[in-house]
Short mmCIF file of C-alpha atoms in Angstrom, two decimals:
data_model
loop_
_atom_site.label_atom_id
_atom_site.label_comp_id
_atom_site.label_asym_id
_atom_site.label_seq_id
_atom_site.Cartn_x
_atom_site.Cartn_y
_atom_site.Cartn_z
CA GLN A 1 -2.16 -91.39 -56.49
CA SER A 2 -3.97 -91.25 -59.83
CA ALA A 3 -4.51 -88.03 -61.70
CA LEU A 4 -8.26 -88.62 -62.07
CA THR A 5 -10.44 -89.48 -59.10
CA GLN A 6 -12.85 -92.40 -59.29
CA PRO A 7 -14.88 -93.98 -56.49
CA ARG A 8 -13.26 -97.21 -55.38
CA SER A 9 -16.46 -99.18 -55.73
CA VAL A 10 -20.07 -99.01 -56.82
CA SER A 11 -22.74 -101.66 -56.77
CA GLY A 12 -26.18 -102.39 -58.12
CA SER A 13 -28.66 -105.17 -58.59
CA PRO A 14 -29.38 -106.82 -61.92
CA GLY A 15 -31.60 -104.63 -64.05
CA GLN A 16 -30.75 -101.46 -62.16
CA SER A 17 -28.61 -98.55 -63.33
CA VAL A 18 -25.34 -97.39 -61.84
CA THR A 19 -23.33 -94.28 -62.49
CA MET A 20 -19.66 -93.87 -61.71
CA SER A 21 -17.79 -90.60 -61.72
CA CYS A 22 -14.36 -89.52 -62.88
CA THR A 23 -13.14 -86.18 -61.59
CA GLY A 24 -10.20 -84.39 -63.09
CA THR A 25 -9.17 -80.79 -63.49
CA SER A 26 -9.48 -77.95 -65.96
CA SER A 27 -6.22 -79.21 -67.49
CA ASP A 28 -7.59 -82.58 -68.53
CA VAL A 29 -11.27 -83.57 -68.29
CA GLY A 30 -12.40 -79.97 -68.24
CA SER A 31 -10.39 -78.97 -71.31
CA TYR A 32 -10.87 -81.81 -73.74
CA ASN A 33 -13.72 -83.96 -74.99
CA TYR A 34 -11.34 -86.91 -75.09
CA VAL A 35 -12.56 -88.92 -72.14
CA SER A 36 -12.68 -92.67 -72.63
CA TRP A 37 -13.79 -95.53 -70.42
CA TYR A 38 -12.35 -99.04 -70.23
CA GLN A 39 -13.74 -102.22 -68.74
CA GLN A 40 -11.24 -104.68 -67.30
CA TYR A 41 -11.87 -108.15 -65.95
CA PRO A 42 -9.31 -109.58 -63.50
CA GLY A 43 -6.20 -110.73 -65.35
CA LYS A 44 -7.48 -109.50 -68.69
CA ALA A 45 -6.71 -106.59 -70.97
CA PRO A 46 -8.79 -103.40 -70.82
CA LYS A 47 -11.60 -103.06 -73.34
CA LEU A 48 -12.86 -99.75 -74.71
CA LYS A 49 -16.46 -98.98 -73.80
CA ILE A 50 -16.84 -95.24 -74.38
CA TYR A 51 -14.73 -92.72 -76.26
CA ASP A 52 -14.91 -88.98 -76.90
CA VAL A 53 -16.97 -88.63 -73.68
CA SER A 54 -20.14 -90.28 -74.98
CA LYS A 55 -19.53 -92.32 -78.13
CA ARG A 56 -19.83 -96.09 -78.16
CA PRO A 57 -17.59 -98.30 -80.27
CA SER A 58 -19.28 -100.77 -82.56
CA GLY A 59 -20.49 -103.74 -80.56
CA VAL A 60 -20.88 -101.96 -77.23
CA PRO A 61 -24.53 -102.05 -76.16
CA ASP A 62 -26.43 -98.82 -75.62
CA ARG A 63 -26.75 -99.78 -71.94
CA PHE A 64 -23.38 -98.05 -71.64
CA SER A 65 -23.44 -94.26 -71.85
CA GLY A 66 -21.07 -91.47 -71.01
CA SER A 67 -21.34 -87.80 -70.20
CA LYS A 68 -19.31 -84.89 -68.89
CA SER A 69 -19.98 -81.76 -66.90
CA GLY A 70 -17.15 -79.42 -66.15
CA ASN A 71 -14.22 -81.38 -64.74
CA THR A 72 -16.24 -84.53 -64.07
CA ALA A 73 -17.07 -87.30 -66.49
CA SER A 74 -19.52 -90.09 -65.78
CA LEU A 75 -20.23 -93.59 -67.02
CA THR A 76 -23.73 -94.97 -66.63
CA ILE A 77 -24.58 -98.62 -67.10
CA SER A 78 -28.28 -99.35 -67.29
CA GLY A 79 -29.99 -102.73 -67.14
CA LEU A 80 -27.12 -104.16 -65.11
CA GLN A 81 -26.07 -107.68 -65.99
CA ALA A 82 -23.87 -110.12 -64.09
CA ASP A 83 -21.09 -109.88 -66.63
CA ASP A 84 -20.87 -106.12 -66.17
CA GLU A 85 -19.05 -106.88 -62.91
CA ALA A 86 -15.52 -105.64 -63.57
CA ASP A 87 -13.16 -102.75 -62.97
CA TYR A 88 -13.79 -99.58 -64.93
CA TYR A 89 -11.12 -96.99 -65.69
CA CYS A 90 -11.59 -93.51 -67.07
CA CYS A 91 -8.91 -91.87 -69.17
CA SER A 92 -8.52 -88.29 -70.31
CA TYR A 93 -6.22 -86.55 -72.72
CA ALA A 94 -4.22 -84.03 -70.68
CA GLY A 95 -2.61 -82.01 -73.45
CA SER A 96 0.87 -82.14 -75.00
CA TYR A 97 0.28 -85.76 -75.93
CA THR A 98 -0.05 -87.07 -72.40
CA TRP A 99 -2.89 -89.12 -70.95
CA VAL A 100 -4.10 -89.61 -67.39
CA PHE A 101 -6.18 -92.33 -65.80
CA GLY A 102 -8.38 -92.73 -62.81
CA GLY A 103 -7.58 -95.30 -60.17
CA GLY A 104 -10.46 -97.49 -61.27
CA THR A 105 -13.91 -98.32 -59.93
CA LYS A 106 -14.87 -101.86 -59.01
CA LEU A 107 -18.45 -102.56 -60.07
CA THR A 108 -20.21 -105.26 -58.09
CA VAL A 109 -23.47 -106.70 -59.37
CA LEU A 110 -25.35 -107.81 -56.28
CA GLU B 1 -9.60 -109.41 -86.82
CA VAL B 2 -7.57 -106.56 -85.38
CA GLN B 3 -5.06 -108.02 -82.96
CA LEU B 4 -2.07 -106.91 -80.91
CA VAL B 5 0.30 -109.38 -79.27
CA GLU B 6 2.98 -108.31 -76.82
CA SER B 7 6.12 -110.28 -76.08
CA GLY B 8 9.49 -109.88 -74.44
CA GLY B 9 8.56 -109.58 -70.79
CA GLY B 10 10.33 -111.43 -68.02
CA LEU B 11 12.38 -111.17 -64.85
CA VAL B 12 15.23 -108.68 -64.95
CA LYS B 13 17.55 -107.19 -62.35
CA PRO B 14 17.46 -103.49 -61.47
CA GLY B 15 19.59 -101.40 -63.79
CA ARG B 16 19.33 -103.86 -66.66
CA SER B 17 17.49 -103.54 -69.97
CA LEU B 18 14.61 -105.29 -71.71
CA ARG B 19 12.91 -104.84 -75.07
CA LEU B 20 9.21 -105.43 -75.52
CA SER B 21 7.59 -106.09 -78.88
CA CYS B 22 4.01 -105.55 -80.01
CA THR B 23 3.07 -107.42 -83.16
CA ALA B 24 0.00 -106.15 -84.97
CA SER B 25 -2.30 -107.84 -87.44
CA GLY B 26 -5.65 -107.21 -89.09
CA PHE B 27 -5.09 -103.54 -89.94
CA THR B 28 -2.68 -101.24 -91.78
CA PHE B 29 -0.21 -100.77 -88.94
CA GLY B 30 1.60 -97.83 -90.50
CA ASP B 31 -1.57 -95.72 -90.54
CA TYR B 32 -1.90 -95.68 -86.77
CA ALA B 33 -0.26 -94.15 -83.73
CA MET B 34 0.70 -96.73 -81.13
CA SER B 35 1.06 -96.51 -77.38
CA TRP B 36 2.36 -98.49 -74.45
CA PHE B 37 0.58 -98.53 -71.10
CA ARG B 38 1.38 -100.42 -67.93
CA GLN B 39 -0.37 -101.70 -64.83
CA ALA B 40 1.54 -102.46 -61.66
CA PRO B 41 0.26 -105.42 -59.63
CA GLY B 42 -3.05 -104.51 -58.02
CA LYS B 43 -2.86 -100.95 -59.35
CA GLY B 44 -4.46 -98.85 -62.05
CA LEU B 45 -3.44 -98.11 -65.61
CA GLU B 46 -0.63 -95.72 -66.49
CA TRP B 47 0.27 -94.31 -69.90
CA VAL B 48 3.96 -94.91 -70.71
CA SER B 49 4.77 -93.88 -74.26
CA PHE B 50 3.30 -92.90 -77.63
CA ILE B 51 4.58 -92.92 -81.20
CA ARG B 52 2.88 -91.16 -84.08
CA SER B 53 2.45 -92.69 -87.48
CA LYS B 54 5.03 -91.82 -90.12
CA ALA B 55 2.45 -89.58 -91.76
CA TYR B 56 2.66 -87.41 -88.63
CA GLY B 57 6.41 -87.61 -88.35
CA GLY B 58 6.74 -90.80 -86.32
CA THR B 59 7.70 -88.69 -83.33
CA THR B 60 7.49 -89.90 -79.77
CA GLU B 61 6.22 -88.89 -76.34
CA TYR B 62 6.97 -90.26 -72.88
CA ALA B 63 5.56 -90.14 -69.40
CA ALA B 64 7.79 -88.29 -66.97
CA SER B 65 8.37 -91.50 -65.01
CA VAL B 66 10.15 -93.17 -67.95
CA LYS B 67 11.53 -90.27 -69.97
CA GLY B 68 15.23 -90.71 -70.63
CA ARG B 69 15.10 -94.43 -69.85
CA PHE B 70 12.54 -95.90 -72.28
CA ILE B 71 12.53 -95.63 -76.06
CA ILE B 72 9.52 -96.40 -78.24
CA SER B 73 10.00 -97.24 -81.91
CA ARG B 74 8.19 -98.87 -84.77
CA ASP B 75 8.93 -101.02 -87.81
CA ASP B 76 6.03 -100.54 -90.17
CA SER B 77 7.41 -103.15 -92.61
CA LYS B 78 7.00 -105.77 -89.87
CA SER B 79 3.93 -104.25 -88.16
CA ILE B 80 5.77 -104.18 -84.85
CA ALA B 81 6.06 -101.54 -82.15
CA TYR B 82 8.89 -101.78 -79.65
CA LEU B 83 9.56 -100.48 -76.18
CA GLN B 84 13.21 -100.48 -75.22
CA MET B 85 13.42 -100.22 -71.44
CA ASN B 86 16.78 -99.25 -69.96
CA SER B 87 17.97 -98.61 -66.41
CA LEU B 88 15.01 -100.55 -65.09
CA LYS B 89 13.80 -99.89 -61.56
CA THR B 90 11.77 -102.04 -59.22
CA GLU B 91 8.87 -99.62 -59.67
CA ASP B 92 8.77 -100.49 -63.38
CA THR B 93 7.36 -103.89 -62.43
CA ALA B 94 4.03 -104.16 -64.24
CA VAL B 95 2.06 -105.76 -67.01
CA TYR B 96 2.83 -103.79 -70.15
CA TYR B 97 0.11 -103.38 -72.77
CA CYS B 98 0.33 -102.01 -76.28
CA THR B 99 -2.63 -100.40 -77.96
CA ARG B 100 -3.63 -98.37 -80.97
CA GLY B 101 -4.98 -94.85 -81.20
CA VAL B 102 -4.46 -91.23 -80.30
CA TYR B 103 -7.26 -89.96 -78.07
CA TRP B 104 -8.78 -93.32 -77.28
CA PHE B 105 -7.26 -96.75 -77.38
CA ASP B 106 -8.55 -99.90 -79.01
CA PRO B 107 -7.80 -102.75 -79.08
CA TRP B 108 -5.35 -103.71 -76.36
CA GLY B 109 -2.99 -106.64 -76.43
CA GLN B 110 -3.07 -109.30 -73.75
CA GLY B 111 -0.09 -107.75 -71.99
CA THR B 112 3.37 -108.96 -71.04
CA LEU B 113 4.64 -109.06 -67.46
CA VAL B 114 7.88 -107.31 -66.59
CA THR B 115 9.29 -108.03 -63.15
CA VAL B 116 12.26 -106.00 -61.97
CA SER B 117 13.83 -107.62 -58.95
CA SER B 118 17.23 -108.55 -57.63
#
């Protein structure tokens, strides 16, 4: 069982927006603004999409956005595209130089 | 281009050892903390180990599941991070990734598969 809770799957049609959640505790998500999100295609390495809750690395389109409220972080993808279909993992710093992940959310673009 | 390439994975029997390497290029390796993560087949990501840069003491951290069995190290002259895995268990079977960073991780290598089986 993963430390952070993510929905197993979400779906949306091209052009729509989807939001996926990542629920932790007051010891991880709730305590630190060090939530990051990773996109992973099957058989490929994870790729950073969001860091520090809501910042986008260079090259990541502004269709990807992140937020946090209390112990829950969220990733929103707007203007869904076919190649957004992938697994998405949230990660939070949990103090004492340890990190925890969610179990991953499979995004299906209908 | 910033790049990380893992190597050293393979099939190993329970109780044996294996050493993974992560060769970096495209950035000043010694300036960065490095981490190892793993992903068991069909499962999610799990943080394994972390090593600070020499500027921050080069000290190390481990997940509870591997503490006492795995050792992370670095050779800044060669731009390589290592993960020495001892007393391997079947539950250590996973793709092992190395990555760069402290609070967020980018980029990730392509991963190397470690299979622990008799």
